[in-house]
Short mmCIF file of C-alpha atoms in Angstrom, two decimals:
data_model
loop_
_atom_site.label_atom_id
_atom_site.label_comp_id
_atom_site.label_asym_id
_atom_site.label_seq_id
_atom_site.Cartn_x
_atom_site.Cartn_y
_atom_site.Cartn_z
CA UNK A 1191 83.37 52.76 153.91
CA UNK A 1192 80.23 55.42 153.45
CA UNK A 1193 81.59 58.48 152.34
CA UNK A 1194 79.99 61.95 152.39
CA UNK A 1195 81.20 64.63 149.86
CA UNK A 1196 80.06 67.67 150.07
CA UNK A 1197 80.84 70.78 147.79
CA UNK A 1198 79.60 71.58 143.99
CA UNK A 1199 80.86 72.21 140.80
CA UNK A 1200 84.69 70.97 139.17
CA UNK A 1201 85.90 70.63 143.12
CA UNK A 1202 83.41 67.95 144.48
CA UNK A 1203 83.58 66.56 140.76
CA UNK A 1204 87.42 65.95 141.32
CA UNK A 1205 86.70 64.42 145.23
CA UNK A 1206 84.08 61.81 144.10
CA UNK A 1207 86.19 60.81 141.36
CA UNK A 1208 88.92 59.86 143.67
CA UNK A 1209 86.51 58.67 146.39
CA UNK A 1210 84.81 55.89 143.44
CA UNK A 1211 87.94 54.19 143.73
CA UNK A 1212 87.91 53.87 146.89
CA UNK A 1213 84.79 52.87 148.08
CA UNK A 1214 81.00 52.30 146.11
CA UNK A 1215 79.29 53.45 149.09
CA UNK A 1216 79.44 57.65 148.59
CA UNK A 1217 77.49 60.30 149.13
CA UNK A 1218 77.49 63.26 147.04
CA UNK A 1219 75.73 66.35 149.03
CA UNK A 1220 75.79 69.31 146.20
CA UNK A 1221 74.98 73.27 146.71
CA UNK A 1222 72.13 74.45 145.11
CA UNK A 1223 72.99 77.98 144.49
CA UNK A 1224 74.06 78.39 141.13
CA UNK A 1225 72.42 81.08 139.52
CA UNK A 1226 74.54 81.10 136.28
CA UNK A 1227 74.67 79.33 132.53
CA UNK A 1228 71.96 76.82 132.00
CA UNK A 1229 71.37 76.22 135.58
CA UNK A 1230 70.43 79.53 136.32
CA UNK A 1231 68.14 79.73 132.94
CA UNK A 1232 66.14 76.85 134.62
CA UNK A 1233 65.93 78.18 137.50
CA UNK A 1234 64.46 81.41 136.86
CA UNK A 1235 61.99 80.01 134.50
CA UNK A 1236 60.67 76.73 136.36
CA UNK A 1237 61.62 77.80 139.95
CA UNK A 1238 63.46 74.52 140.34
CA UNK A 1239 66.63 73.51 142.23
CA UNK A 1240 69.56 74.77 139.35
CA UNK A 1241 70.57 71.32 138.39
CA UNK A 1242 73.90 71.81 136.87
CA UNK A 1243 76.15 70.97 139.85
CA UNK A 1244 73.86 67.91 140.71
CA UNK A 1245 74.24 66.42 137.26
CA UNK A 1246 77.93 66.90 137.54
CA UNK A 1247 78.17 64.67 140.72
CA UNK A 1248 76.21 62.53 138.87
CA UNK A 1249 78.47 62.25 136.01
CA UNK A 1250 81.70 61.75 138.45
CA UNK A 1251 79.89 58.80 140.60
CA UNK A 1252 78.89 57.36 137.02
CA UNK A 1253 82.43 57.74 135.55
CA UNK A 1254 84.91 54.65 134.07
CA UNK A 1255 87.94 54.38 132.70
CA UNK A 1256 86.69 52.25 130.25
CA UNK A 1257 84.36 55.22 129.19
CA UNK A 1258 81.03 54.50 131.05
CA UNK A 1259 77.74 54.26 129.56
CA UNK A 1260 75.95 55.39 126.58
CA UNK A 1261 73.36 57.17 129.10
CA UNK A 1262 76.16 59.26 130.96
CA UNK A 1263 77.18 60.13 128.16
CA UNK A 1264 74.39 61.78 127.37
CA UNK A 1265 73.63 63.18 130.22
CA UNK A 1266 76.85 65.44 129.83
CA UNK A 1267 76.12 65.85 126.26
CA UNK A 1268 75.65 70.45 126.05
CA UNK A 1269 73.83 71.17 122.69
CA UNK A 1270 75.15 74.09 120.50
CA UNK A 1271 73.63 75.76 118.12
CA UNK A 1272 71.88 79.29 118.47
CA UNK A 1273 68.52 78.33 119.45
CA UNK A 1274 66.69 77.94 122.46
CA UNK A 1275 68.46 74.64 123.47
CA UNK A 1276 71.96 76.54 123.23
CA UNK A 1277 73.90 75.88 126.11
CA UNK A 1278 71.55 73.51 127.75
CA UNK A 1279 73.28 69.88 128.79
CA UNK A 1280 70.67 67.27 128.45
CA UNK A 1281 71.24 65.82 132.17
CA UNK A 1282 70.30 69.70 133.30
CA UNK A 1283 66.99 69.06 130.97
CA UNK A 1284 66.53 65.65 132.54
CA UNK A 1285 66.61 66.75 135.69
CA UNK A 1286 64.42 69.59 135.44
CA UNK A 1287 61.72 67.40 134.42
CA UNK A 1288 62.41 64.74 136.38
CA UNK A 1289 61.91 67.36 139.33
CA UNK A 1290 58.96 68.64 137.50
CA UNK A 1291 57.12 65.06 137.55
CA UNK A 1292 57.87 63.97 140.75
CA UNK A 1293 57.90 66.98 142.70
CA UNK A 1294 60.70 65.55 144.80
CA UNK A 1295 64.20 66.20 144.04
CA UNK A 1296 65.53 63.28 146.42
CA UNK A 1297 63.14 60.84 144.42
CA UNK A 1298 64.02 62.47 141.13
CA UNK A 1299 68.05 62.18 141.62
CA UNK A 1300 67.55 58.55 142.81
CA UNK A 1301 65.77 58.13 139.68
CA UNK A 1302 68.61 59.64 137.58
CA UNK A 1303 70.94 57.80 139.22
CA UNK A 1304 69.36 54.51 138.15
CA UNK A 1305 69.62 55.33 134.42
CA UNK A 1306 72.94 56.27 134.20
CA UNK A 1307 74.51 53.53 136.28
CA UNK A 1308 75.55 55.28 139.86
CA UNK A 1309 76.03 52.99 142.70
CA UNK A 1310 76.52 56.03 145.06
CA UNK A 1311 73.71 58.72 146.01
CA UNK A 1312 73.87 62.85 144.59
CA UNK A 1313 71.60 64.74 147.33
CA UNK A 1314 70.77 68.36 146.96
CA UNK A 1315 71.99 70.58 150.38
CA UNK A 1316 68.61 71.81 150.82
CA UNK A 1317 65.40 70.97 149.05
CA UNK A 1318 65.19 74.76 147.92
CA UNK A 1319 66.79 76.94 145.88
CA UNK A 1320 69.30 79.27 147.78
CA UNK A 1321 70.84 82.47 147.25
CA UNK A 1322 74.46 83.42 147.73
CA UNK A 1323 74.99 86.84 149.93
CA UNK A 1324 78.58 88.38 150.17
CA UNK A 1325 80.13 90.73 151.98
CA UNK A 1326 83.05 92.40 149.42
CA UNK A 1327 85.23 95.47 150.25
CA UNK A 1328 87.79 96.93 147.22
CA UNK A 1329 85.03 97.60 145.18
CA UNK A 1330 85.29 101.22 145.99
CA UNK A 1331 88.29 103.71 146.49
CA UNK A 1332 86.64 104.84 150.06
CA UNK A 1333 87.15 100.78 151.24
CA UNK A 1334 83.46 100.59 151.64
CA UNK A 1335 82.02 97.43 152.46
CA UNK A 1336 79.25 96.26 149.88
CA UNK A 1337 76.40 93.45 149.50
CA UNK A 1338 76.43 91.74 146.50
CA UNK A 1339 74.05 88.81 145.72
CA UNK A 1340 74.13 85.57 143.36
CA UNK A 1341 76.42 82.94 143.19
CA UNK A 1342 78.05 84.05 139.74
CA UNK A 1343 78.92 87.57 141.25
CA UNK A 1344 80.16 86.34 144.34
CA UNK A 1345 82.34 83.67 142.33
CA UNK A 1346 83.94 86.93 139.85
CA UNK A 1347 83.87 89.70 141.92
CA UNK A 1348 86.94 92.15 141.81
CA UNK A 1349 86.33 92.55 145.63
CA UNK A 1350 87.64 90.67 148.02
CA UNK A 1351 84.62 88.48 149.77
CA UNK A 1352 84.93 88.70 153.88
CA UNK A 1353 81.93 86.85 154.46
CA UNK A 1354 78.73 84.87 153.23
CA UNK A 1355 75.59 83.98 153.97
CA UNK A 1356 72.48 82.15 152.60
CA UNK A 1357 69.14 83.88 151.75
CA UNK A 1358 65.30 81.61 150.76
CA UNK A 1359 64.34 83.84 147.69
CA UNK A 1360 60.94 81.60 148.11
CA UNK A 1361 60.19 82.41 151.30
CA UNK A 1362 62.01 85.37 152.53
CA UNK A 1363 63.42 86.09 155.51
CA UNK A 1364 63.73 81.98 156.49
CA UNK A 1365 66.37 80.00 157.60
CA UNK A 1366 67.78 77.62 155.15
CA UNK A 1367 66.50 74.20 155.13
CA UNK A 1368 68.39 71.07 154.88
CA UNK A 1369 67.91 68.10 152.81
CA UNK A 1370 66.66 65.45 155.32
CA UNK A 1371 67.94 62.59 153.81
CA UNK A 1372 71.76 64.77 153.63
CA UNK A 1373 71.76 65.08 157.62
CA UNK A 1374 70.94 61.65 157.72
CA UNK A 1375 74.12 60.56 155.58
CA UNK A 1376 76.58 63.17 157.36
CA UNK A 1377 75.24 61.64 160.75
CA UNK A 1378 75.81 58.15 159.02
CA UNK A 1379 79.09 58.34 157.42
CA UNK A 1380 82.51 56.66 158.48
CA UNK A 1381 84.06 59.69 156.46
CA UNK A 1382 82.96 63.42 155.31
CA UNK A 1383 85.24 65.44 153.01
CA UNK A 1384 84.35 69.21 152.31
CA UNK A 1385 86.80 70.62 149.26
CA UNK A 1386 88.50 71.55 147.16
CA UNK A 1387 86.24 74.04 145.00
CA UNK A 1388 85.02 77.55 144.83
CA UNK A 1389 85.84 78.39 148.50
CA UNK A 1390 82.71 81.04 149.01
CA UNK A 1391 80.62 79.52 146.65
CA UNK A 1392 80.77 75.75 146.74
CA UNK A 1393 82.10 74.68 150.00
CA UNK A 1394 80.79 77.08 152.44
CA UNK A 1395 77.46 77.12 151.87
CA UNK A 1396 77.01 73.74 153.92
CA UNK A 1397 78.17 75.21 156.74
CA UNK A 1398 75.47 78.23 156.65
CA UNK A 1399 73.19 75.66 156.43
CA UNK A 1400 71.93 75.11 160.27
CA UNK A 1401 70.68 71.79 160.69
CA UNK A 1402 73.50 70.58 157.85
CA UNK A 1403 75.94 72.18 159.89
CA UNK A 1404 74.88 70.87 163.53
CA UNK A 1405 75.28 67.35 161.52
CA UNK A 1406 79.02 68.19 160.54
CA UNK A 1407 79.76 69.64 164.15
CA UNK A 1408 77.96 66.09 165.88
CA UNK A 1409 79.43 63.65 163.31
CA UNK A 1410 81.86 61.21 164.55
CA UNK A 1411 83.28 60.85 161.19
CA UNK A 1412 86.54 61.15 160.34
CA UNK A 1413 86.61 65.01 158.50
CA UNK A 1414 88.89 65.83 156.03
CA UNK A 1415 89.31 68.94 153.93
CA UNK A 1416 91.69 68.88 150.74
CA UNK A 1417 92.42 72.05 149.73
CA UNK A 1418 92.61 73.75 146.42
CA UNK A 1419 95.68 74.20 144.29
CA UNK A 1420 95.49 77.69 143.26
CA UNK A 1421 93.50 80.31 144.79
CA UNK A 1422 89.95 80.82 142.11
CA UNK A 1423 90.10 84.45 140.62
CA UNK A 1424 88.23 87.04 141.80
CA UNK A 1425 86.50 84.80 144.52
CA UNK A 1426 90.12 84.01 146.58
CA UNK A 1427 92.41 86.05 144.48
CA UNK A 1428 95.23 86.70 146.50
CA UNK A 1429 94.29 83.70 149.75
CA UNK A 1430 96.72 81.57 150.94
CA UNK A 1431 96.04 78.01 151.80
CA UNK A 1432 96.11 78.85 155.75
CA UNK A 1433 93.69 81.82 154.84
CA UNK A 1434 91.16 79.47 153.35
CA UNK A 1435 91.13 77.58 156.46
CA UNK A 1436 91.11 80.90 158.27
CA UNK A 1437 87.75 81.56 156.70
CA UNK A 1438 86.14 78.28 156.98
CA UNK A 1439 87.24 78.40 160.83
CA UNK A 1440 84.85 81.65 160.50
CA UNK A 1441 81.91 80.42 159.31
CA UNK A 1442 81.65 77.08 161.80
CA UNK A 1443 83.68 78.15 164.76
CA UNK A 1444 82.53 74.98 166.30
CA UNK A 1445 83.68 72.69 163.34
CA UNK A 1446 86.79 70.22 163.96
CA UNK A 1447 88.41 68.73 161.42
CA UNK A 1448 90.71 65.50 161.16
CA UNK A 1449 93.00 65.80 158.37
CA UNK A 1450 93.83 68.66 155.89
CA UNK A 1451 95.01 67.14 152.59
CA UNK A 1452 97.58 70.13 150.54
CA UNK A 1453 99.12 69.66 147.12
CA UNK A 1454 103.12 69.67 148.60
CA UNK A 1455 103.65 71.99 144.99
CA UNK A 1456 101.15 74.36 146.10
CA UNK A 1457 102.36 75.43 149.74
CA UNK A 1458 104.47 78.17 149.87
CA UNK A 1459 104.39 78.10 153.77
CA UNK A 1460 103.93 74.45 155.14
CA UNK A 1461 104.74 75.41 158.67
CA UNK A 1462 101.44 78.42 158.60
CA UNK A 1463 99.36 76.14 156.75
CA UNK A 1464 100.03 73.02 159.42
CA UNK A 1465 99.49 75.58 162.79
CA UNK A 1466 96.44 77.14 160.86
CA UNK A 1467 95.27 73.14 160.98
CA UNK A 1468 96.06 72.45 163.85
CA UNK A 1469 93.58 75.31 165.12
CA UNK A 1470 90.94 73.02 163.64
CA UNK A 1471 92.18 70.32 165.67
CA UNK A 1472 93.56 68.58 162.50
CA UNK A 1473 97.04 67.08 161.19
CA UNK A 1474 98.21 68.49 157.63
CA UNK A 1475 99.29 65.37 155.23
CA UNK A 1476 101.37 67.05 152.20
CA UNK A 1477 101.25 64.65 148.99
CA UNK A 1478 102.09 65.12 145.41
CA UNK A 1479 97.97 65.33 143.92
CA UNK A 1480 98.26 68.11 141.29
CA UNK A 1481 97.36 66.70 137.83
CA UNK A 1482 100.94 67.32 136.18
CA UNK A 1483 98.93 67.35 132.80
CA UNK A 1484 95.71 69.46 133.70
CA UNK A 1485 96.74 73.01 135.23
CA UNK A 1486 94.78 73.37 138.37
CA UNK A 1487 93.20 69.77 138.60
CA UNK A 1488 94.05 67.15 141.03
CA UNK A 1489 95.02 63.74 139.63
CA UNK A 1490 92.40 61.12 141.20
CA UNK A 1491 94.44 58.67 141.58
CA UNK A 1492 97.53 60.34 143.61
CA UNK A 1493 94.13 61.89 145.57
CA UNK A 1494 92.51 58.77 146.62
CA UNK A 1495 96.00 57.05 147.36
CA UNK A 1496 96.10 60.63 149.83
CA UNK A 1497 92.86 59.55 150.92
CA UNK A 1498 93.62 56.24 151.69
CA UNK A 1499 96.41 57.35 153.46
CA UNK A 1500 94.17 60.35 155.28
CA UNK A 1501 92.04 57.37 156.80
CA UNK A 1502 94.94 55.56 158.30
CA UNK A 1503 96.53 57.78 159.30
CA UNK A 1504 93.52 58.84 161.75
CA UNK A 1505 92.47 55.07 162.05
CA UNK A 1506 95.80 54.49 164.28
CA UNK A 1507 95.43 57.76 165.94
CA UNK A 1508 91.96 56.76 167.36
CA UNK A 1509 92.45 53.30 168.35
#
């Protein structure tokens, strides 16, 4: 089966980690908007794509239970200390250069791939370096509406975020451009999953993407979004599970979607969250995927047995 993922940080990390059981063929498409931590240290300084949430998709394709290689390892390895390396994992230093040499990031993450053993593919969302735009009221007593820019505000605002959009810092005023080679694989795939993650931050972003999200709207794929178990602070403080798909229903009007996956722990309302689905044209499946030892993670195995079951579920349906 080729599989498209597309999201960033600890959520997409979680989805490719169930989807590598499943199937070698997947495709990781990853936001490139972080502006925080290491990423965001690289970035300003080289003007490269922040590599942090790349090198984490890495690290989930390369992943075993038997503990993986030496070289991804490595690549997760952070270094301490209080110098200038402080906080820097060597697979965001990699990268960086990698990028650097090459001057493609496609060519560079192929590369990467190689050495640390990934049979799937890690694309970047857009070739360039993007820059998260919110809309956030409750910031102030008068219920003013504010701007506030940069992917680590938008993710810890107090506020509540309404709406977001994508600015080109390196050439401003442009539309965002997509990765090529990322159309291609949404246009190619048997099966595209968007979620869980950092609603505003990690999963949206595709969708403000235009000729990414023309892809997602013409695919014949079979789309599935699994939700998150617990609303993120500050970013969806206070959202619902049927509000999340409320807002992503917002930002691609035109989207349909084939299956929402929920944690069955984490619904307070199954009956809103399955008629808030079903206004994406999709079918709720409710499954047991919280990690019962990890607060807020979802086990990968319970996941990709929900996956599984996601794809036949819709198999029958359309044939």
């Amino acid at each position: 089966m080729r599989a498209v993922a597309l999201g960033g940080g600890h959520g997409l990390h979680a989805t490719l980690t169930a989807l590598r059981r499943i199937t070698a063929c997947v495709t990781a498409v990853v936001t490139v908007a972080d502006d925080g931590g290491s990423s965001g240290r690289l970035r300003r300084e080289l003007g490269l794509l922040p590599p942090g949430d790349l090198r984490q998709a890495l690290a989930a394709l390369a992943a075993a239970e038997d503990g993986g290689s030496l070289w991804a390892e490595v690549f997760q390895h952070r270094f301490g200390g209080n110098g200038a390396l402080t906080g820097h994992a060597v697979g965001n230093l990699l990268l960086a250069g990698l990028f650097e040499v090459l001057g493609d990031p496609v060519a560079a993450l192929d590369e990467a791939r190689k050495l640390i053993g990934v049979s799937g593919r890690v694309l970047p969302m857009s070739p360039e370096p993007l820059e998260i735009e919110a809309e956030v009221s409750g910031l102030t007593d008068d219920g003013a509406v504010r701007t506030i820019r940069g992917q680590v505000a938008v993710a810890t605002t107090p506020g509540r975020v309404r709406r977001i959009e994508l600015r080109t810092p390196q050439r401003p005023g442009g539309a965002p451009r997509a990765c090529a080679e990322a159309v291609d694989a949404v246009l190619g795939a048997e099966a595209v999953f968007l979620g869980p993650g950092s609603w505003f931050t990690s999963v949206l972003p595709h969708l403000l993407v235009p000729e990414l999200h023309d892809a997602l709207v013409r695919s014949e794929a079979t789309k599935v979004v699994i939700l998150n178990l617990i609303p993120q602070p500050g970013e969806t403080a206070g959202f619902s599970p049927e509000r999340h798909l409320d807002v992503l229903f917002q930002h691609a009007p035109d989207l349909r979607v084939d299956v929402v996956i929920a944690d069955r722990g984490s619904v307070a309302a199954p009956a809103r969250l399955s008629d808030a689905a079903a206004g994406l044209g999709a079918r709720t499946l409710f499954a047991d995927v919280a990690d019962p030892k990890v607060a807020g993670s979802h086990d990968p195995d319970a996941l990709a047995g929900c996956v599984r079951e996601a794809l036949e579920l819709i198999g029958r349906r359309k044939s």
